[in-house]
Amino acid sequence: MAAVTTSPEVTGVDTQQRAGRVAKVVRAIRELPLIPLVVLIFLLVIPAIFANQLAPHNQRIGVLDDAKLPPFWVSESFESRTVVQRADKDRLDVEIGLTNAQRKVERGEATILSGGEDGTVDPGDTLRFQANKGGSMEYPLGTDKQGRDILSRIMHGARISLMVSSLAILLGGGLGTLLGMMAAYRGGKTDAIIMRIVDIKLAFPSILLALVLVAAIGAGFTTVIVVIAVLLWARYARVVRGEALAIKQQDFIDRARVSGASNARIMMRHIFPNLVNTVVVLATLEVGHVIILESTLSFLGAGIPAPTPAWGVMVADGRDLITTAWWIFLFPCLAIVLTVLSMNLLGDWLRDKLDPKLRNV
Amino acid sequence: MQAYILRRVVQGILAIFVICTVTFALARVSGDPLNVLLPEEASEEQIELIKAEWGLDKPLHMQYLQYLGKLFRGDLGEAIAWPNSTATELIVQRLPNTIKLSALALIVSGVIAFPVGVLVAIKKDTPFDYGGKLFAILGQSAPTFAVGLILMWIFAVQLNIFPTSGSGGIEYIILPALALGYYNVAALMRLTRSSMLEVLDTEYVKLARIKGVPEWKVVWKHCFRNALIVPLTYFGLIGAVLITGSVVIETVFAWPGLGHLVIKAILFRDYVVVQAVVLLFATAFVIINIMVDVLYAYIDPRIRYT
């Protein structure tokens, strides 16, 4: 049909093409996994960069008087108990001992509901007092047992998570990529040795290796990064080696060699650019994994040391208070889950776009 | 096939040997064990005495050979932080707890994952399917300790159905087993779903339907058994998850197993116990992996030659 058309139609084809290009861009934007991206930007990236400006309170030093305040939507609760001479241990939810009651009234913490007309507390009176303090917008997500603002700590924790995961992946991924490329390119003994080490590394349960390493070097920020990098490199090496082997077979590598390119040049200029997609996709898929590893190590006391607000440390802080102050452990838990979930969704999407082969890795 | 098995076993033994060496080396780097064995004000003679008693006065390579020799005879050494007990005793005490927990977690994963995986495959692209997807993706994204604590908070603190932590009757093991199994449920369910979908699409299933075989029989007899092969070969991964997961979950729920023990030993710098437990875990891990590889090679002959 196009062959018999006149010039206006030709420009029509041109605009169609242009429209096709626009449609492509629109489609690409529409296919972007929006929710995970938004969650990541607001939960991880913005707090990580602007933690100092955004955090409403100091993340390390708390106000002890404000310890264990609940999140803002929890209002204060009251309890009524009957005053008895000596409270029965099994009935503490309805009874209160006389001395204890008198102390509470003196401090103004309790009011006498009935029977207190004479102004003193006697057995048989009913006492009403504050059981739990209420939350306020001062501390939107509540405070921990040292009176530190949970929201501020989660913001600073985002910075730790982002820093640890990017540095560890840079280090481990870089090392793994280099070794994988060398194994594939050099072949022979180099390949055999590198791949044996990879096998042995993959035969070692990762958390245990991490724990033993941390016990050996001593916990700290640098240790965590090094340990996670040690855990990561083997997978990169294996995947990159497989890809690089396929690339090495292709004609342009032979031609580069014939034209006199050195081994280093062939690896960096001819093989590596063809691996970039794989490496980027692997890195995105690993971020979630690294955040889980880091928080698990911190939770077990073998990661980031205590006063630093890493999410795992915060969860460990709240663990003992799970019966009385749930917000201390729950919010950092949710921060980890949401971040990792979004990162995984983003990684899946990127893999399908850039390197669908990796689906089985 | 024999050659393949032999090769994998030799590789496994090599791996275990390297792990022995690495744990030995790392345990020695991790601070001088003398700091734990002795009070600070110990005299020179006392130090010499203790050194001789623990064999720490010999050069490192002699200590290593001694360690390997003892290991060969099944002697894992005397625990440092637990007076009057050997590492073997400590492990024997706690091993049944870890096995109980892992076994229950494994059963829980199978019992939940296979039927649900089949269900979401049959009901593809319905709310069931989306729910299952969400559940599986959450399983990959939540660290084990978070799953454990959230389950503890809901079922032990809010609903008061189970105790929060510790050990005792059957009610103590349920929450840790669920938490430990969650990741595996998610992974197995996804695998079952995708392999079910593949099988449901084959010619022989269509033929069975044309022949008028009832739908439940098509699903459970013709498809499910064939679809089971893929998830079963992933049991190596599952073993790994159970081992690393048990370290975390036992700490969360104060469950007196090997994971709990190794965390304590690391805190107390008891390198003997750390070495022993890590070695045991790694050996179990290697054995599971070999078994899975052999099983896989048995099912899929192409593997043997790569």
XYZ file of C-alpha atoms in Angstrom:
667
model
C 0.000 0.000 0.000
C 2.745 2.442 0.942
C 4.258 2.140 -2.534
C 1.354 3.873 -4.298
C 0.829 6.642 -1.793
C 1.787 10.246 -2.435
C 3.982 12.526 -0.376
C 1.463 13.573 2.339
C 1.102 9.918 3.266
C 4.872 9.610 3.398
C 5.067 12.286 6.051
C 2.187 10.447 7.656
C 4.422 7.391 7.948
C 7.063 9.643 9.435
C 4.738 10.947 12.129
C 3.568 7.420 12.723
C 7.119 6.419 13.381
C 7.554 9.361 15.678
C 4.322 8.476 17.424
C 5.669 4.943 17.714
C 8.752 6.272 19.437
C 6.664 8.350 21.841
C 4.473 5.352 22.523
C 7.577 3.355 23.318
C 8.705 5.906 25.886
C 5.205 6.079 27.350
C 5.099 2.308 27.540
C 8.491 2.171 29.207
C 7.342 4.664 31.826
C 4.089 2.821 32.331
C 5.921 -0.460 32.764
C 8.219 1.001 35.414
C 7.402 -0.696 38.700
C 6.076 2.517 40.224
C 5.084 1.420 43.712
C 8.421 -0.207 44.536
C 10.262 2.794 43.126
C 8.245 5.244 45.199
C 8.670 3.135 48.332
C 12.424 2.919 47.760
C 12.817 6.631 47.128
C 10.861 7.641 50.213
C 12.000 4.875 52.546
C 15.608 4.431 51.551
C 17.072 7.069 49.274
C 15.679 10.354 50.623
C 16.131 9.453 54.313
C 19.601 8.109 53.592
C 20.750 11.331 51.915
C 18.934 13.866 54.087
C 18.871 12.012 57.438
C 20.629 14.909 59.196
C 18.139 17.485 57.909
C 14.957 15.412 58.092
C 15.302 13.525 61.357
C 13.304 15.383 64.018
C 15.450 14.158 66.929
C 18.958 13.014 67.724
C 19.360 9.396 66.680
C 21.894 8.482 69.358
C 20.900 10.396 72.473
C 17.381 10.109 73.838
C 15.355 11.809 76.539
C 14.975 9.270 79.345
C 11.731 10.872 80.593
C 10.214 10.129 77.184
C 11.240 6.458 77.139
C 8.915 3.877 75.601
C 6.324 6.326 74.274
C 3.945 4.651 71.790
C 3.320 5.925 68.233
C 1.081 8.964 67.808
C -2.182 7.120 67.159
C -2.065 5.182 70.429
C -3.884 7.161 73.089
C -3.132 6.867 76.779
C -5.003 4.127 78.575
C -6.326 3.940 82.094
C -6.887 1.077 84.432
C -9.112 0.702 87.449
C -8.107 -1.561 90.295
C -9.445 -2.317 93.730
C -7.181 -1.430 96.607
C -6.510 -4.346 98.981
C -4.270 -4.723 102.001
C -1.865 -6.991 100.145
C -2.318 -7.738 96.439
C -2.613 -11.357 95.316
C 0.151 -12.158 92.833
C -2.264 -13.826 90.405
C -4.800 -11.010 90.515
C -2.566 -8.028 89.796
C -4.746 -7.042 86.844
C -7.650 -6.172 89.182
C -5.988 -5.541 92.549
C -3.330 -3.192 93.848
C -1.544 -3.298 97.194
C -2.242 -0.518 99.731
C 1.293 0.933 99.962
C 1.668 0.926 96.209
C -1.702 2.670 95.840
C -0.835 5.339 98.419
C 2.427 6.068 96.649
C 0.645 6.464 93.315
C -1.922 8.870 94.770
C 0.767 10.948 96.483
C 2.608 11.337 93.203
C -0.615 12.355 91.500
C -0.456 9.407 89.158
C -3.788 7.994 90.263
C -7.199 9.263 91.254
C -9.578 7.629 93.682
C -12.811 6.724 91.949
C -14.999 5.604 94.806
C -14.701 5.380 98.563
C -12.034 8.061 98.682
C -14.259 10.790 100.138
C -12.074 11.070 103.212
C -9.044 11.899 101.029
C -7.013 8.836 102.021
C -6.653 5.501 100.321
C -8.225 2.603 102.160
C -8.676 -1.036 101.250
C -11.857 -1.431 99.232
C -11.470 1.849 97.317
C -11.302 1.825 93.535
C -8.285 3.472 91.997
C -7.957 4.815 88.478
C -4.514 5.423 87.082
C -2.637 5.740 83.856
C -1.548 2.333 82.577
C 0.175 3.501 79.412
C 1.283 6.910 78.254
C -0.179 8.156 74.992
C 1.746 8.938 71.840
C 2.083 12.342 70.200
C 3.325 13.881 66.956
C 6.481 14.836 68.848
C 7.561 11.225 68.310
C 5.400 9.958 65.410
C 6.559 6.329 65.658
C 7.235 6.347 69.386
C 10.463 6.077 71.344
C 12.661 3.198 72.509
C 13.713 2.318 76.040
C 16.326 5.055 76.059
C 13.847 7.651 74.869
C 15.255 7.886 71.347
C 12.918 8.754 68.488
C 12.230 5.653 66.379
C 11.498 7.629 63.204
C 14.832 9.438 63.385
C 16.652 6.175 63.995
C 14.933 4.491 61.053
C 16.015 7.397 58.824
C 19.625 7.092 59.917
C 19.328 3.307 59.617
C 18.405 3.752 55.955
C 21.736 5.494 55.469
C 23.593 2.567 57.063
C 21.699 0.004 54.968
C 22.319 1.896 51.744
C 25.994 2.444 52.499
C 26.671 -1.131 53.583
C 24.844 -2.655 50.639
C 26.394 -0.427 47.975
C 29.944 -0.742 49.306
C 29.670 -4.503 49.910
C 28.242 -5.102 46.447
C 30.859 -2.874 44.842
C 33.611 -4.785 46.611
C 32.213 -8.323 46.350
C 30.747 -7.827 42.889
C 33.932 -6.254 41.588
C 36.083 -9.048 42.935
C 33.703 -11.741 41.677
C 33.430 -10.161 38.227
C 37.201 -9.880 37.910
C 37.804 -13.470 39.033
C 34.991 -14.813 36.856
C 36.371 -13.002 33.827
C 39.870 -14.244 34.518
C 38.665 -17.800 34.967
C 36.812 -17.713 31.676
C 39.515 -15.913 29.710
C 42.620 -17.670 30.979
C 40.959 -21.087 31.241
C 43.084 -24.080 32.242
C 44.625 -24.019 35.714
C 43.459 -20.505 36.605
C 39.899 -21.538 35.807
C 40.169 -24.797 37.764
C 41.607 -23.129 40.872
C 39.142 -20.218 40.908
C 36.150 -22.471 40.341
C 37.228 -24.931 43.067
C 37.424 -22.028 45.527
C 33.972 -20.938 44.394
C 32.627 -24.459 44.995
C 34.097 -24.598 48.466
C 32.831 -21.129 49.312
C 29.338 -22.086 48.132
C 29.533 -25.239 50.295
C 29.892 -23.133 53.436
C 26.647 -21.943 55.096
C 26.870 -18.170 54.675
C 25.639 -16.942 58.060
C 28.087 -19.220 59.861
C 31.002 -18.081 57.729
C 29.981 -14.508 58.443
C 29.710 -15.142 62.191
C 33.087 -16.862 62.372
C 34.676 -14.076 60.327
C 33.133 -11.396 62.523
C 34.259 -13.230 65.644
C 37.758 -13.300 64.184
C 38.042 -9.691 62.997
C 35.747 -8.036 65.538
C 32.401 -6.378 64.792
C 32.312 -2.998 63.074
C 31.228 -1.111 59.990
C 34.219 -2.112 57.854
C 34.072 -5.713 59.031
C 30.453 -6.038 57.979
C 31.238 -4.748 54.502
C 34.251 -7.022 54.085
C 32.380 -10.061 55.434
C 29.400 -9.518 53.139
C 31.727 -8.989 50.177
C 33.387 -12.311 51.022
C 29.955 -13.933 51.000
C 28.958 -12.347 47.691
C 31.851 -12.718 45.299
C 31.430 -16.430 44.539
C 28.026 -16.097 42.917
C 29.242 -13.261 40.717
C 32.298 -15.252 39.718
C 30.193 -18.224 38.698
C 27.616 -16.280 36.669
C 30.161 -13.936 35.062
C 32.385 -16.866 34.101
C 29.497 -18.551 32.310
C 28.654 -15.397 30.368
C 32.273 -14.566 29.591
C 32.898 -18.079 28.233
C 30.180 -17.531 25.654
C 31.542 -14.111 24.678
C 35.084 -15.445 24.399
C 33.966 -17.875 21.652
C 32.858 -15.055 19.382
C 34.783 -13.861 16.352
C 35.419 -10.304 17.457
C 37.594 -11.525 20.328
C 39.804 -13.464 17.910
C 39.982 -10.427 15.639
C 40.983 -8.187 18.509
C 43.724 -10.636 19.372
C 44.925 -10.792 15.767
C 45.064 -7.011 15.612
C 47.446 -7.112 18.562
C 45.296 -6.182 21.575
C 46.780 -7.210 24.917
C 44.960 -9.634 27.230
C 44.090 -6.870 29.672
C 42.718 -4.726 26.843
C 40.609 -7.574 25.481
C 39.166 -8.244 28.922
C 38.397 -4.620 29.755
C 37.428 -3.253 26.328
C 35.872 -6.231 24.594
C 34.567 -8.677 27.183
C 33.575 -6.467 30.115
C 31.221 -4.111 28.189
C 29.251 -7.181 27.138
C 28.905 -8.221 30.768
C 27.620 -4.910 32.108
C 23.937 -5.841 31.884
C 24.494 -9.073 33.766
C 26.559 -7.387 36.444
C 24.032 -4.587 36.937
C 21.091 -6.986 37.155
C 22.930 -9.228 39.611
C 23.821 -6.189 41.710
C 20.191 -5.034 41.886
C 19.010 -8.523 42.743
C 21.636 -8.722 45.490
C 20.779 -5.473 47.299
C 17.840 -7.058 49.103
C 19.912 -10.076 50.000
C 22.674 -7.860 51.405
C 20.250 -5.793 53.476
C 18.883 -9.043 54.954
C 22.396 -10.298 55.706
C 23.482 -7.025 57.290
C 20.393 -6.746 59.452
C 20.639 -10.402 60.500
C 24.268 -9.952 61.524
C 23.414 -6.737 63.387
C 20.458 -8.462 65.040
C 22.700 -11.302 66.259
C 25.140 -8.726 67.670
C 27.785 -9.513 65.058
C 27.197 -6.602 62.704
C 27.046 -2.875 63.196
C 27.840 -2.169 66.884
C 25.028 -1.091 69.196
C 24.638 2.703 69.493
C 24.608 3.098 65.699
C 21.009 2.985 64.482
C 21.194 0.049 62.055
C 17.777 -1.540 61.508
C 18.922 -4.933 62.792
C 20.294 -3.357 65.971
C 16.965 -1.563 66.532
C 15.040 -4.827 66.195
C 17.402 -6.490 68.681
C 16.790 -3.553 71.091
C 13.052 -4.037 70.871
C 13.072 -7.811 71.146
C 13.009 -7.967 74.953
C 10.185 -5.434 75.104
C 7.957 -7.272 72.637
C 5.223 -7.779 75.271
C 5.055 -4.160 76.428
C 6.364 -1.911 73.635
C 5.738 -3.525 70.265
C 6.572 -0.423 68.241
C 10.277 -0.627 69.081
C 10.819 -3.873 67.159
C 7.973 -3.682 64.642
C 8.797 -0.452 62.762
C 12.411 -1.336 61.928
C 11.187 -4.831 60.923
C 8.683 -3.256 58.537
C 11.348 -0.902 57.176
C 13.550 -3.899 56.322
C 10.729 -5.930 54.770
C 9.394 -3.038 52.676
C 12.829 -2.027 51.418
C 13.868 -5.558 50.501
C 10.481 -6.280 48.931
C 10.670 -3.189 46.724
C 14.274 -3.854 45.826
C 13.407 -7.423 44.793
C 10.484 -6.264 42.640
C 12.711 -3.667 40.996
C 15.447 -6.254 40.441
C 12.990 -8.706 38.855
C 11.756 -6.009 36.520
C 15.282 -4.954 35.547
C 16.258 -8.574 34.913
C 13.286 -9.131 32.608
C 14.222 -5.947 30.740
C 17.989 -6.348 30.496
C 18.950 -9.960 30.928
C 16.145 -12.534 30.992
C 18.711 -15.364 30.904
C 19.423 -14.719 34.566
C 15.966 -15.909 35.558
C 17.314 -19.270 36.631
C 20.301 -18.003 38.569
C 26.969 -42.421 37.244
C 29.448 -44.042 39.664
C 32.186 -41.755 38.394
C 29.944 -38.755 38.967
C 29.096 -39.804 42.521
C 32.757 -40.465 43.260
C 33.744 -37.062 41.922
C 31.123 -35.313 44.052
C 32.141 -37.241 47.186
C 35.831 -36.394 46.698
C 34.894 -32.745 46.177
C 32.784 -32.879 49.330
C 35.585 -34.363 51.429
C 37.931 -31.688 50.101
C 35.413 -29.004 51.021
C 35.054 -30.366 54.563
C 38.837 -30.489 54.915
C 39.153 -26.866 53.816
C 36.377 -25.901 56.212
C 38.290 -27.620 59.083
C 41.342 -25.577 58.195
C 39.497 -22.298 57.790
C 37.618 -22.633 61.077
C 40.840 -23.585 62.848
C 42.645 -20.566 61.417
C 39.794 -18.140 62.091
C 39.255 -19.390 65.623
C 42.932 -18.735 66.399
C 42.810 -15.236 64.955
C 39.712 -14.358 66.944
C 41.524 -13.144 70.027
C 43.881 -15.086 72.258
C 41.988 -17.951 73.918
C 44.192 -17.347 76.969
C 42.158 -14.236 77.745
C 39.152 -16.457 78.326
C 40.992 -19.241 80.111
C 42.793 -17.085 82.633
C 41.971 -14.290 85.054
C 43.766 -11.025 84.288
C 46.064 -11.178 87.306
C 47.389 -14.658 86.419
C 51.098 -15.212 87.112
C 53.689 -16.327 84.567
C 53.676 -19.900 85.879
C 49.924 -20.140 85.696
C 50.031 -18.938 82.100
C 52.679 -21.534 81.218
C 50.677 -24.234 82.981
C 47.495 -23.463 81.134
C 49.339 -23.126 77.840
C 50.817 -26.596 78.300
C 47.470 -28.037 79.360
C 45.693 -26.737 76.256
C 48.606 -27.380 73.927
C 48.924 -23.665 73.183
C 52.683 -23.661 73.803
C 53.359 -25.625 70.645
C 53.840 -23.951 67.266
C 50.682 -23.334 65.247
C 51.211 -26.081 62.689
C 51.688 -28.634 65.482
C 48.445 -27.414 67.075
C 46.764 -27.852 63.734
C 48.040 -31.412 63.250
C 47.016 -32.241 66.798
C 43.571 -30.829 66.108
C 43.190 -32.870 62.929
C 44.404 -36.021 64.697
C 41.885 -35.575 67.498
C 39.170 -34.823 64.994
C 39.957 -38.030 63.175
C 39.352 -39.969 66.373
C 36.060 -38.143 66.881
C 37.346 -35.951 69.712
C 36.137 -32.371 69.258
C 37.942 -31.060 72.345
C 37.060 -29.645 75.765
C 34.750 -26.663 75.857
C 36.346 -23.539 77.322
C 33.322 -21.542 78.412
C 31.359 -24.549 79.720
C 33.422 -26.081 82.529
C 33.664 -29.866 82.768
C 32.036 -30.630 79.464
C 33.421 -31.534 76.083
C 32.243 -30.011 72.826
C 30.869 -33.407 71.855
C 28.714 -33.533 74.995
C 27.365 -30.051 74.392
C 26.519 -30.922 70.811
C 24.891 -34.234 71.718
C 22.718 -32.443 74.281
C 21.475 -29.868 71.797
C 21.446 -31.733 68.512
C 18.052 -33.428 69.117
C 16.430 -30.020 69.649
C 17.783 -28.664 66.395
C 16.766 -31.813 64.519
C 13.269 -31.675 66.019
C 12.866 -28.039 65.028
C 14.248 -28.470 61.495
C 12.240 -31.628 60.863
C 9.027 -29.956 61.944
C 9.853 -26.900 59.826
C 10.472 -29.188 56.865
C 7.176 -31.025 57.364
C 5.318 -27.737 57.780
C 6.850 -26.420 54.547
C 5.894 -29.517 52.578
C 2.399 -29.770 53.991
C 1.637 -26.128 53.214
C 3.675 -25.511 50.070
C 2.667 -28.441 47.831
C -1.145 -28.225 48.085
C -1.134 -24.423 47.965
C 1.278 -24.451 45.032
C -1.022 -26.800 43.123
C -4.056 -24.733 44.070
C -2.616 -21.445 42.821
C -1.491 -23.169 39.606
C -5.015 -24.441 38.906
C -6.474 -21.061 39.784
C -3.968 -19.125 37.697
C -4.696 -15.369 37.377
C -7.359 -15.342 40.075
C -7.189 -13.634 43.490
C -5.896 -16.973 44.879
C -2.941 -16.771 42.536
C -2.174 -13.144 43.368
C -2.434 -13.888 47.076
C -0.027 -16.776 46.668
C 2.391 -14.585 44.703
C 2.335 -11.916 47.388
C 2.925 -14.547 50.069
C 5.865 -16.009 48.151
C 7.450 -12.645 47.438
C 7.065 -11.614 51.084
C 8.796 -14.833 52.069
C 11.812 -13.848 50.017
C 11.884 -10.339 51.401
C 11.486 -10.846 55.136
C 14.554 -11.774 57.153
C 14.008 -14.856 59.329
C 14.313 -12.928 62.578
C 11.617 -10.481 61.463
C 9.261 -13.342 60.560
C 9.955 -14.959 63.936
C 9.376 -11.777 65.927
C 6.241 -10.791 64.026
C 4.764 -14.288 64.506
C 5.731 -14.115 68.185
C 4.063 -10.737 68.541
C 0.829 -11.805 66.858
C 0.376 -15.312 68.272
C 2.151 -15.135 71.614
C 1.696 -11.531 72.737
C -1.542 -10.362 71.098
C -3.533 -13.598 70.835
C -1.783 -15.369 73.710
C -2.057 -18.796 72.029
C 1.571 -19.870 72.323
C 4.375 -19.061 74.786
C 6.820 -16.372 73.598
C 10.021 -18.362 73.970
C 11.831 -21.166 75.738
C 11.391 -24.902 75.487
C 9.065 -27.473 76.975
C 5.934 -29.022 75.547
C 4.706 -29.086 71.978
C 3.355 -25.523 72.249
C 6.914 -24.153 72.427
C 8.038 -25.582 69.101
C 5.171 -24.483 66.857
C 6.034 -20.797 66.387
C 9.773 -21.350 65.764
C 8.966 -24.129 63.288
C 6.506 -21.911 61.405
C 8.997 -19.045 61.307
C 11.793 -21.334 60.146
C 9.572 -22.935 57.521
C 8.189 -19.720 56.070
C 10.982 -19.042 53.602
C 10.857 -22.626 52.375
C 7.089 -22.530 52.032
C 7.425 -19.480 49.818
C 10.215 -20.953 47.685
C 8.647 -24.423 47.338
C 5.257 -22.989 46.557
C 6.622 -20.883 43.704
C 8.488 -23.863 42.260
C 5.461 -26.147 42.556
C 3.301 -23.557 40.859
C 5.585 -23.045 37.878
C 6.281 -26.737 37.323
C 2.558 -27.555 37.704
C 1.742 -24.970 35.044
C 4.294 -26.555 32.751
C 2.901 -30.047 33.252
C -0.720 -28.896 32.909
C 0.198 -27.689 29.435
C 1.574 -31.015 28.133
C -0.021 -33.287 25.538
C -0.612 -36.249 27.829
C -2.626 -34.102 30.215
C -4.754 -32.909 27.307
C -5.216 -36.526 26.257
C -6.234 -37.529 29.757
C -8.830 -34.758 29.755
C -10.125 -35.782 26.321
C -10.438 -39.345 27.563
C -12.722 -38.002 30.270
C -10.550 -38.543 33.310
C -12.082 -36.562 36.195
C -10.351 -33.225 36.821
C -9.146 -34.040 40.371
C -7.500 -37.180 39.022
C -5.837 -35.221 36.218
C -4.474 -32.715 38.704
C -3.366 -34.977 41.533
C -2.456 -38.173 39.721
C -1.226 -37.141 36.304
C 0.206 -33.717 36.982
C 1.213 -33.412 40.610
C 3.533 -36.420 40.643
C 5.398 -35.170 37.610
C 5.462 -31.615 38.833
C 7.003 -32.731 42.125
C 10.393 -33.508 40.564
C 11.546 -29.915 40.207
C 10.782 -28.752 43.759
C 12.269 -31.934 45.209
C 15.619 -31.218 43.619
C 15.725 -27.911 45.452
C 16.045 -29.617 48.801
C 19.729 -28.678 48.888
C 18.739 -25.041 49.062
C 16.168 -25.923 51.680
C 18.777 -27.691 53.805
C 20.940 -24.585 53.649
C 18.060 -22.361 54.665
C 17.198 -24.637 57.585
C 20.774 -24.613 58.858
C 21.344 -20.876 58.667
C 17.769 -20.169 59.695
C 18.013 -22.301 62.796
C 20.895 -20.161 64.085
C 18.686 -17.085 63.912
C 15.381 -18.630 64.983
C 16.892 -20.474 67.942
C 18.308 -17.158 69.124
C 14.982 -15.368 68.683
C 12.940 -18.012 70.523
C 15.673 -19.039 73.014
C 15.343 -22.588 71.710
C 18.174 -24.689 73.201
C 19.671 -26.083 69.989
C 22.966 -25.898 68.136
C 22.342 -22.427 66.701
C 21.764 -21.032 70.171
C 24.934 -22.802 71.292
C 27.143 -21.432 68.526
C 26.002 -17.827 69.087
C 26.774 -18.170 72.801
C 30.134 -19.755 72.016
C 31.032 -16.868 69.698
C 30.084 -14.387 72.432
C 32.232 -16.249 74.975
C 35.050 -16.688 72.431
C 34.943 -20.444 72.984
C 36.769 -21.386 69.806
C 36.558 -25.115 70.515
C 32.771 -25.122 70.488
C 32.565 -22.685 67.550
C 34.857 -24.938 65.523
C 32.901 -28.049 66.433
C 29.457 -26.657 65.611
C 30.542 -24.926 62.412
C 32.220 -28.124 61.280
C 29.083 -30.122 62.009
C 26.833 -27.661 60.163
C 29.193 -27.482 57.200
C 29.454 -31.261 56.997
C 25.680 -31.606 57.078
C 25.461 -28.938 54.397
C 28.000 -30.695 52.157
C 26.304 -34.090 52.591
C 22.867 -32.650 51.780
C 24.301 -31.000 48.685
C 25.936 -34.208 47.460
C 22.730 -36.161 48.024
C 20.733 -33.589 46.112
C 23.205 -33.489 43.228
C 23.199 -37.256 42.959
C 19.401 -37.337 43.108
C 19.254 -34.671 40.451
C 21.720 -36.509 38.225
C 19.642 -39.658 38.677
C 16.503 -37.849 37.564
C 18.133 -35.792 34.808
C 20.983 -37.736 33.121
C 22.253 -34.640 31.272
C 23.706 -33.290 34.523
C 26.205 -36.144 34.901
C 28.288 -35.107 31.948
C 28.616 -31.378 32.554
